[in-house]
XYZ file of C-alpha atoms in Angstrom:
570
model
C 14.743 -25.934 -37.207
C 10.990 -26.510 -37.302
C 8.643 -24.377 -35.206
C 5.900 -26.252 -33.370
C 3.023 -24.125 -32.081
C 0.729 -25.439 -29.339
C -2.733 -23.994 -30.041
C -5.894 -24.526 -28.052
C -8.617 -23.050 -25.869
C -7.771 -21.606 -22.448
C -7.550 -24.151 -19.621
C -6.940 -27.200 -21.822
C -3.505 -27.974 -20.343
C -1.272 -26.444 -23.032
C 1.178 -25.127 -20.454
C 1.490 -28.576 -18.848
C 2.186 -30.225 -22.224
C 4.658 -27.422 -22.992
C 6.427 -28.088 -19.682
C 6.507 -31.845 -20.306
C 8.095 -31.236 -23.706
C 10.562 -28.527 -22.720
C 11.260 -28.975 -19.000
C 11.078 -26.207 -16.395
C 13.345 -23.778 -18.224
C 11.629 -21.770 -20.931
C 11.671 -18.227 -22.283
C 8.977 -15.583 -22.345
C 8.723 -13.543 -25.543
C 6.702 -10.451 -26.302
C 5.046 -10.572 -29.720
C 6.432 -7.580 -31.707
C 4.275 -4.481 -31.413
C 1.958 -5.971 -28.765
C 1.696 -6.511 -25.008
C 0.942 -10.221 -25.453
C 3.491 -12.693 -24.078
C 3.954 -16.308 -25.106
C 6.362 -19.007 -23.952
C 8.891 -20.775 -26.139
C 11.618 -23.352 -25.669
C 13.754 -25.792 -27.620
C 13.377 -29.571 -27.767
C 15.587 -32.281 -29.229
C 13.968 -35.545 -30.326
C 15.802 -38.291 -32.186
C 18.539 -35.927 -33.294
C 16.160 -33.260 -34.610
C 15.709 -29.869 -32.937
C 12.353 -28.107 -32.635
C 11.328 -24.690 -31.353
C 8.175 -25.174 -29.266
C 5.837 -22.191 -28.818
C 2.935 -22.086 -26.369
C 0.472 -19.744 -28.089
C -2.010 -17.727 -25.977
C -5.192 -19.682 -25.274
C -8.084 -18.615 -27.485
C -11.550 -19.904 -28.394
C -11.289 -18.673 -31.973
C -8.656 -17.382 -34.388
C -11.225 -14.785 -35.439
C -11.441 -13.145 -31.994
C -11.290 -9.356 -31.912
C -9.244 -9.496 -28.687
C -5.486 -9.158 -29.055
C -4.738 -12.690 -27.790
C -6.854 -14.207 -30.575
C -5.063 -12.187 -33.226
C -1.627 -13.110 -31.871
C -2.541 -16.792 -31.666
C -3.603 -16.615 -35.340
C -0.287 -15.006 -36.327
C 1.725 -17.632 -34.442
C -0.225 -20.379 -36.216
C 0.587 -18.763 -39.579
C 4.296 -18.764 -38.656
C 4.248 -22.434 -37.552
C 5.703 -25.401 -39.403
C 3.585 -27.827 -37.346
C 0.491 -27.023 -35.264
C -0.289 -29.198 -32.259
C -3.944 -28.590 -31.420
C -4.413 -29.333 -27.709
C -8.001 -30.381 -26.932
C -9.737 -31.005 -23.604
C -11.137 -34.504 -24.179
C -13.928 -33.767 -21.716
C -15.145 -30.794 -23.821
C -14.626 -32.143 -27.313
C -17.595 -30.390 -28.924
C -16.580 -26.889 -27.832
C -12.876 -27.461 -28.607
C -13.562 -28.665 -32.138
C -14.594 -25.158 -33.235
C -10.972 -23.984 -32.990
C -9.819 -27.290 -34.503
C -11.862 -26.663 -37.667
C -10.492 -23.127 -37.883
C -6.974 -24.564 -37.704
C -7.870 -27.163 -40.336
C -8.880 -24.355 -42.696
C -5.425 -22.768 -42.321
C -3.865 -25.691 -44.221
C -0.973 -26.293 -41.817
C 0.492 -29.728 -40.947
C -1.292 -30.724 -37.734
C -1.390 -33.146 -34.831
C -4.239 -33.275 -32.299
C -3.426 -33.935 -28.631
C -6.528 -35.191 -26.765
C -5.472 -34.034 -23.300
C -7.102 -34.949 -19.958
C -7.952 -38.355 -21.390
C -8.230 -39.827 -17.880
C -10.692 -37.128 -16.708
C -12.913 -37.686 -19.745
C -13.161 -41.394 -18.903
C -14.045 -40.609 -15.289
C -16.829 -38.370 -16.569
C -18.239 -41.271 -18.607
C -17.052 -39.856 -21.946
C -15.778 -42.349 -24.504
C -14.007 -40.994 -27.601
C -13.039 -43.108 -30.598
C -9.838 -41.198 -31.325
C -9.018 -43.461 -34.282
C -12.320 -42.494 -35.912
C -11.510 -38.814 -35.268
C -8.118 -39.407 -36.861
C -9.751 -40.855 -39.999
C -12.256 -37.985 -40.272
C -9.669 -35.195 -39.924
C -6.858 -36.988 -41.746
C -4.236 -36.131 -39.112
C -2.669 -37.975 -36.126
C -4.774 -37.856 -32.921
C -2.924 -38.771 -29.705
C -4.614 -39.338 -26.294
C -2.542 -37.570 -23.603
C -2.575 -37.205 -19.817
C -0.174 -34.273 -19.526
C 0.050 -34.199 -15.717
C 1.412 -37.755 -15.570
C 3.310 -37.656 -18.874
C 1.183 -40.429 -20.386
C 1.143 -40.099 -24.168
C 3.876 -37.416 -24.377
C 6.318 -39.766 -26.135
C 3.562 -40.770 -28.557
C 2.917 -37.076 -29.212
C 6.596 -36.464 -29.996
C 6.632 -39.474 -32.311
C 3.504 -38.183 -34.077
C 5.287 -34.938 -35.055
C 7.056 -36.777 -37.885
C 3.617 -37.884 -39.155
C 2.059 -34.413 -39.031
C 0.234 -33.624 -42.242
C -2.205 -31.175 -43.746
C -5.779 -32.248 -42.837
C -7.922 -33.652 -45.629
C -11.184 -32.727 -43.871
C -13.113 -30.180 -45.919
C -15.165 -27.768 -43.830
C -18.536 -26.535 -45.046
C -17.473 -22.988 -44.148
C -17.974 -20.638 -41.230
C -21.777 -20.608 -41.431
C -22.012 -24.400 -41.166
C -19.113 -25.046 -38.794
C -21.328 -26.154 -35.890
C -23.180 -28.544 -38.198
C -19.849 -30.157 -39.091
C -18.970 -30.409 -35.408
C -22.286 -32.088 -34.672
C -21.655 -34.724 -37.350
C -18.152 -35.412 -36.005
C -19.388 -35.713 -32.417
C -22.095 -38.172 -33.485
C -19.475 -40.457 -35.019
C -16.712 -40.343 -32.390
C -18.229 -39.672 -28.930
C -20.387 -41.744 -26.566
C -21.606 -41.097 -23.004
C -22.220 -43.425 -20.084
C -23.761 -42.730 -16.651
C -21.533 -41.958 -13.674
C -22.231 -41.000 -10.074
C -21.506 -37.517 -8.748
C -18.406 -37.124 -6.573
C -17.527 -34.660 -3.777
C -15.481 -32.684 -6.315
C -18.557 -32.231 -8.521
C -20.499 -30.964 -5.501
C -17.718 -28.520 -4.588
C -17.545 -27.227 -8.142
C -21.290 -26.608 -8.184
C -21.717 -24.918 -4.807
C -18.742 -22.557 -5.207
C -20.491 -20.725 -8.041
C -23.812 -20.336 -6.197
C -24.521 -16.691 -5.197
C -24.501 -17.185 -1.408
C -21.911 -19.904 -0.833
C -19.841 -18.669 -3.778
C -19.574 -15.180 -2.279
C -18.357 -16.482 1.080
C -15.967 -18.924 -0.584
C -14.656 -16.202 -2.908
C -14.156 -13.844 0.027
C -12.099 -16.462 1.838
C -10.029 -17.055 -1.303
C -9.372 -13.327 -1.793
C -8.328 -12.895 1.819
C -6.231 -16.051 1.525
C -4.472 -14.731 -1.591
C -3.657 -11.463 0.139
C -2.287 -13.067 3.285
C -0.406 -15.753 1.335
C 1.368 -13.197 -0.861
C 2.039 -10.907 2.083
C 3.241 -13.736 4.350
C 5.515 -15.307 1.740
C 6.885 -11.922 0.637
C 7.461 -10.601 4.153
C 8.856 -13.963 5.261
C 11.437 -13.948 2.481
C 12.397 -10.360 3.315
C 12.505 -10.750 7.099
C 14.123 -14.153 7.455
C 16.235 -14.494 4.318
C 16.947 -11.466 2.159
C 17.261 -8.654 4.713
C 19.669 -10.653 6.952
C 21.739 -11.564 3.880
C 21.867 -7.922 2.763
C 22.763 -6.710 6.263
C 25.366 -9.389 6.984
C 27.116 -9.779 3.641
C 26.111 -7.136 1.115
C 26.417 -4.190 3.508
C 29.964 -5.174 4.483
C 30.835 -5.417 0.776
C 29.436 -1.903 0.168
C 31.343 -0.533 3.158
C 34.623 -1.942 1.811
C 33.773 -0.507 -1.612
C 33.015 2.811 0.083
C 36.567 3.004 1.447
C 37.846 2.845 -2.128
C 35.211 5.248 -3.508
C 35.782 7.825 -0.761
C 38.492 9.304 -3.019
C 35.811 9.909 -5.675
C 32.927 11.780 -3.952
C 30.669 11.961 -7.032
C 30.935 8.230 -7.754
C 30.375 7.532 -4.045
C 27.128 9.524 -4.128
C 25.907 7.878 -7.346
C 26.835 4.285 -6.532
C 26.420 4.179 -2.734
C 24.374 7.303 -1.956
C 24.296 9.389 1.205
C 25.055 8.157 4.708
C 22.013 8.112 7.001
C 22.838 8.345 10.720
C 26.458 7.613 9.885
C 25.835 4.445 7.823
C 24.477 3.295 4.483
C 20.727 2.770 4.512
C 19.328 0.421 1.881
C 16.082 2.377 1.541
C 17.165 5.993 1.978
C 20.756 6.277 0.734
C 19.570 6.305 -2.920
C 22.726 4.775 -4.393
C 22.543 2.464 -7.392
C 24.311 -0.332 -5.520
C 22.521 0.308 -2.226
C 18.908 1.411 -2.771
C 18.773 0.297 -6.419
C 19.794 -3.287 -5.678
C 17.870 -3.580 -2.407
C 14.572 -2.137 -3.686
C 14.670 -4.431 -6.725
C 15.899 -7.677 -5.183
C 15.310 -7.262 -1.458
C 11.989 -5.405 -1.305
C 10.063 -5.986 -4.556
C 11.266 -9.355 -5.896
C 9.966 -11.327 -2.854
C 6.414 -10.044 -3.427
C 6.702 -10.672 -7.180
C 7.862 -14.227 -6.439
C 5.023 -14.782 -3.950
C 2.391 -13.355 -6.312
C 3.418 -15.445 -9.305
C 3.657 -18.581 -7.178
C 0.116 -18.104 -5.816
C -1.180 -17.104 -9.269
C 0.301 -20.235 -10.852
C -1.315 -22.488 -8.234
C -4.720 -20.806 -8.631
C -4.476 -21.053 -12.424
C -3.776 -24.779 -12.283
C -6.421 -25.474 -9.643
C -9.015 -23.797 -11.855
C -10.422 -21.222 -9.407
C -9.477 -17.953 -11.152
C -12.185 -18.234 -13.856
C -14.799 -18.840 -11.135
C -13.669 -15.782 -9.196
C -13.695 -13.638 -12.332
C -17.178 -14.776 -13.370
C -18.526 -14.279 -9.875
C -17.351 -10.632 -9.636
C -17.723 -9.689 -13.295
C -21.300 -8.362 -13.018
C -20.414 -5.799 -10.346
C -17.056 -4.825 -11.833
C -18.480 -4.341 -15.334
C -20.733 -1.596 -13.965
C -17.498 0.226 -13.103
C -16.056 -0.440 -16.529
C -13.764 -3.183 -15.235
C -13.265 -6.838 -16.068
C -13.899 -9.752 -13.716
C -10.190 -10.595 -13.657
C -9.394 -7.045 -12.428
C -9.861 -8.158 -8.833
C -6.641 -10.216 -8.892
C -4.102 -7.397 -9.595
C -6.040 -4.955 -7.402
C -5.957 -7.347 -4.478
C -2.256 -8.031 -4.945
C -1.589 -4.300 -5.045
C -2.514 -4.288 -1.351
C 0.679 -6.265 -0.727
C 2.938 -4.360 -3.116
C 1.925 -2.156 -6.047
C 4.658 -3.489 -8.348
C 3.391 -7.094 -8.698
C -0.162 -5.718 -8.757
C 0.674 -3.557 -11.784
C 2.561 -6.395 -13.478
C -0.417 -8.694 -12.835
C -2.579 -6.530 -15.126
C -1.018 -8.569 -17.945
C -3.710 -11.181 -17.313
C -6.278 -8.672 -18.669
C -7.145 -8.833 -22.348
C -7.099 -5.226 -23.598
C -4.750 -2.261 -23.280
C -7.612 -0.107 -21.947
C -8.340 -2.492 -19.079
C -4.664 -2.794 -18.164
C -4.184 0.977 -18.074
C -7.350 1.653 -16.061
C -6.595 -1.018 -13.450
C -2.979 0.170 -13.200
C -4.213 3.690 -12.449
C -6.610 2.410 -9.799
C -3.791 0.471 -8.118
C -1.361 3.376 -8.238
C -3.895 5.928 -6.964
C -6.274 4.156 -4.608
C -4.540 1.054 -3.239
C -1.821 1.622 -0.613
C 0.792 -1.118 -0.250
C 1.005 -3.174 2.944
C 3.919 -1.151 4.362
C 2.055 2.124 3.861
C -1.099 0.652 5.378
C 0.828 -0.404 8.469
C 2.032 3.175 8.969
C -1.433 4.635 8.272
C -2.670 2.562 11.181
C 0.383 3.481 13.254
C -0.012 7.227 12.659
C -3.810 7.453 12.987
C -4.669 4.692 15.488
C -3.823 6.869 18.546
C -6.638 9.200 17.432
C -9.288 6.466 17.213
C -10.917 4.397 14.480
C -12.760 7.280 12.763
C -9.711 8.869 11.017
C -8.698 5.448 9.633
C -12.230 4.844 8.324
C -12.218 8.300 6.695
C -8.933 7.519 4.888
C -10.058 4.114 3.592
C -13.580 5.322 2.788
C -12.129 8.196 0.767
C -9.776 5.871 -1.142
C -12.656 3.487 -1.911
C -14.730 6.415 -3.182
C -11.789 7.565 -5.318
C -11.474 4.093 -6.868
C -15.187 3.965 -7.751
C -15.284 7.555 -9.062
C -12.095 7.175 -11.100
C -13.239 3.832 -12.557
C -16.540 5.378 -13.697
C -14.757 8.373 -15.246
C -12.145 6.283 -17.038
C -14.864 3.959 -18.307
C -16.024 6.785 -20.586
C -12.828 8.817 -21.043
C -10.209 6.195 -21.920
C -10.609 4.969 -25.505
C -10.117 1.328 -26.353
C -11.723 -2.075 -26.578
C -13.309 -3.560 -23.442
C -14.159 -7.193 -24.208
C -16.871 -9.072 -22.362
C -15.850 -11.888 -20.038
C -16.074 -15.099 -22.031
C -14.301 -17.992 -20.380
C -14.655 -21.648 -19.613
C -15.136 -22.668 -15.989
C -12.827 -25.684 -15.761
C -13.170 -28.451 -13.178
C -11.021 -28.295 -10.070
C -7.694 -30.047 -10.540
C -4.617 -30.605 -8.428
C -1.827 -28.258 -9.570
C 1.030 -29.778 -11.557
C 4.200 -28.674 -9.652
C 6.495 -28.799 -12.666
C 4.194 -26.524 -14.687
C 3.786 -24.108 -11.754
C 7.574 -23.879 -11.385
C 8.010 -23.414 -15.136
C 5.563 -20.500 -15.252
C 7.138 -19.027 -12.106
C 10.596 -19.216 -13.666
C 9.474 -17.573 -16.910
C 7.616 -14.786 -15.123
C 10.515 -14.029 -12.768
C 12.818 -13.901 -15.781
C 10.504 -11.345 -17.332
C 10.518 -9.207 -14.184
C 14.300 -9.286 -13.836
C 14.832 -8.570 -17.522
C 12.216 -5.846 -17.957
C 11.718 -4.114 -14.609
C 15.178 -4.281 -13.039
C 16.995 -1.917 -15.446
C 14.196 0.641 -15.213
C 14.199 0.548 -11.406
C 17.928 1.310 -11.526
C 17.340 4.218 -13.903
C 14.577 5.547 -11.646
C 16.781 5.405 -8.548
C 19.586 7.122 -10.475
C 17.252 9.907 -11.634
C 15.927 10.519 -8.110
C 19.481 10.436 -6.740
C 20.613 13.094 -9.212
C 17.575 15.279 -8.423
C 18.435 14.995 -4.735
C 22.107 15.794 -5.326
C 21.111 18.908 -7.269
C 18.668 19.850 -4.474
C 15.821 20.201 -7.000
C 12.912 18.824 -4.938
C 13.094 21.322 -2.037
C 13.352 24.286 -4.464
C 10.410 22.971 -6.487
C 8.258 22.552 -3.373
C 9.144 26.066 -2.131
C 8.208 27.461 -5.530
C 4.726 25.945 -5.781
C 3.798 25.327 -2.152
C 2.197 28.594 -0.901
C -1.110 28.344 -2.782
C -1.201 24.519 -2.699
C -0.576 24.542 1.050
C -3.493 26.926 1.590
C -5.851 24.851 -0.567
C -4.916 21.614 1.189
C -4.640 23.057 4.675
C -1.137 21.651 5.141
C 2.183 23.265 6.106
C 4.960 23.507 3.526
C 6.997 20.900 5.392
C 4.198 18.367 4.878
C 4.265 19.012 1.125
C 7.998 18.280 1.043
C 7.365 15.024 2.922
C 4.624 14.076 0.431
C 7.008 14.820 -2.460
C 9.573 12.518 -0.842
C 6.903 9.802 -0.910
C 7.997 9.270 -4.506
C 11.003 7.438 -3.049
C 9.149 5.221 -0.560
C 5.607 6.116 0.497
C 5.713 4.398 3.863
C 8.873 6.329 4.796
C 7.009 9.556 4.041
C 4.132 8.412 6.288
C 6.594 8.027 9.145
C 8.039 11.502 8.505
C 4.613 13.103 9.041
C 4.731 12.355 12.764
C 7.478 14.835 13.775
C 5.611 17.717 12.080
C 2.970 17.999 14.833
C 0.012 17.892 12.431
C -3.592 17.915 13.604
C -5.802 14.856 13.088
C -7.490 16.576 10.128
C -4.111 17.335 8.541
C -2.895 13.764 9.132
C -5.985 12.379 7.379
C -5.555 14.758 4.415
C -1.824 14.008 4.150
C -2.440 10.247 4.319
C -5.019 10.376 1.513
C -2.889 12.652 -0.683
C 0.154 10.457 -0.140
C -1.811 7.437 -1.355
C -3.196 9.218 -4.438
C 0.088 11.002 -5.235
C 2.859 9.406 -7.345
C 3.456 5.719 -6.656
C 6.872 4.847 -5.250
C 9.776 4.941 -7.697
C 9.684 1.158 -8.244
C 5.999 1.197 -9.254
C 6.537 4.404 -11.236
C 9.194 2.878 -13.481
C 7.178 -0.323 -13.949
C 4.288 1.825 -15.260
C 6.782 3.433 -17.640
C 7.960 0.009 -18.786
C 4.455 -1.361 -19.283
C 2.823 1.620 -21.016
C 5.483 4.058 -22.252
C 6.027 7.792 -21.741
C 2.756 9.081 -23.207
C 0.481 7.065 -20.955
C 2.794 7.662 -18.009
C 2.306 11.421 -18.469
C -1.462 10.897 -18.661
C -1.309 8.854 -15.452
C 0.783 11.513 -13.712
C -1.680 14.240 -14.744
C -4.610 12.241 -13.349
C -2.737 11.477 -10.117
C -1.808 15.109 -9.489
C -5.300 16.350 -10.355
C -7.044 13.835 -8.091
C -4.571 14.425 -5.258
C -5.221 18.180 -5.337
C -8.997 17.974 -5.828
C -9.598 15.290 -3.184
C -7.215 16.946 -0.725
C -8.933 20.332 -1.168
C -12.357 18.696 -0.796
C -11.328 17.021 2.468
C -9.959 20.341 3.736
C -13.386 21.896 3.151
C -15.587 19.138 4.601
C -13.499 17.898 7.545
C -13.344 19.772 10.806
């Protein structure tokens, strides 16, 4: 079976061509020894089977970033390379083409977005380009499927290019000569889309537009996620799954230990999906009923924004400010989504290029960004005491994010690449490609995160059964309680926030805490361990060593910030 690798710059429509070739169903693979994912699928054409791989988008095979290195390795492993080119940006795309030519692999060039290039007044003599390079060149409009059959037919004609490059130092000279021979321009009038593309990157209008988009992303993810939970998943769990667990409980009642492990403890005389802590109760509900809806909503919105072409604009617009904090322009996307649920926010750090960036942004989400459920209870607990306590909590968390980002900028080793990206034109999303990416990403979540969430719930369940947490809190609480100005009972509640933070927020109310103590407890609860679902996702994404580093930073910041607030508040 031959392996076909789709290689090209970011935003040239590789994923749409991949979807047209393979259909919606594809598989996400993690390149061995890296955090870089790529999509693959299998295609049959005229009785021959091919493995199709969508390599990460890159501007050069010589990039120092991990995606560039992985793209180069995938090209080396390919039997046929299909170089996908944006016909409207031929000159820039040809740099990667010449690098691929130098690799000596059988190639085909797909001139994608052929229709858009014509609308822009760009005329390309693809037959002349074919003669110069010595390989098949196929005009394609991936969103409509035009040219896809021709591309499949061209695979049998793939051959090693006969073009001889003058070398790295003269690559742009070669590109200039090619462009002179194959490309012509004609005048065209500006359209409303051109005007929109221009004004949305202007400082004033761009800021307002970007703000609306960010708010829109947050509310879209929250609305879709909460809608799925409220109107679909929670009723299904309550009506059907709960009755199944109750019938299973009758059988397991003869085996108390198995009952505790699988179903958990009864809360107010019944199983509670969030507090019983059984593998089949809390484990299944947290994964599928509480987290999956937000993951689904996030990846759906992300796929639409990717295909529309707005994400690069948003990243470029915010990159100047975020780079002062040691962050990348794309960091705003996972941080914003962490406001809905920390789990998809942490998983969204995969869009960042380096391990350092992913780890830093994950820490900022876990420490300084409360999920929507916790935020609702922060307002519920503190609102009766006025707006000031709420402002103190959010102002403190914002300060923690800025301070921690500046510290990690210098303390965490690793590569922090500059933001180099193309700003593509606005396009209508291609539904089939959006659904394909959504399917692959949900597969990845279910395959990677689900088992670890179950293990996390099991571990917490066993700690609870052995009554470890209360003994641990009683052992260390006297001096911590004095430093933080909180009673021991509040520390136990904060420790229970490891299970579900918003539940812990609700448990602060019966303790009769003062406003000052409520503010301190709210801040510490946000900075303290993330909930078990987010905790195990951090473990899955970064491993034990970095998890221990993250835990150390969380505990240190929680104690230092809590003690500081106890000193300055009155």
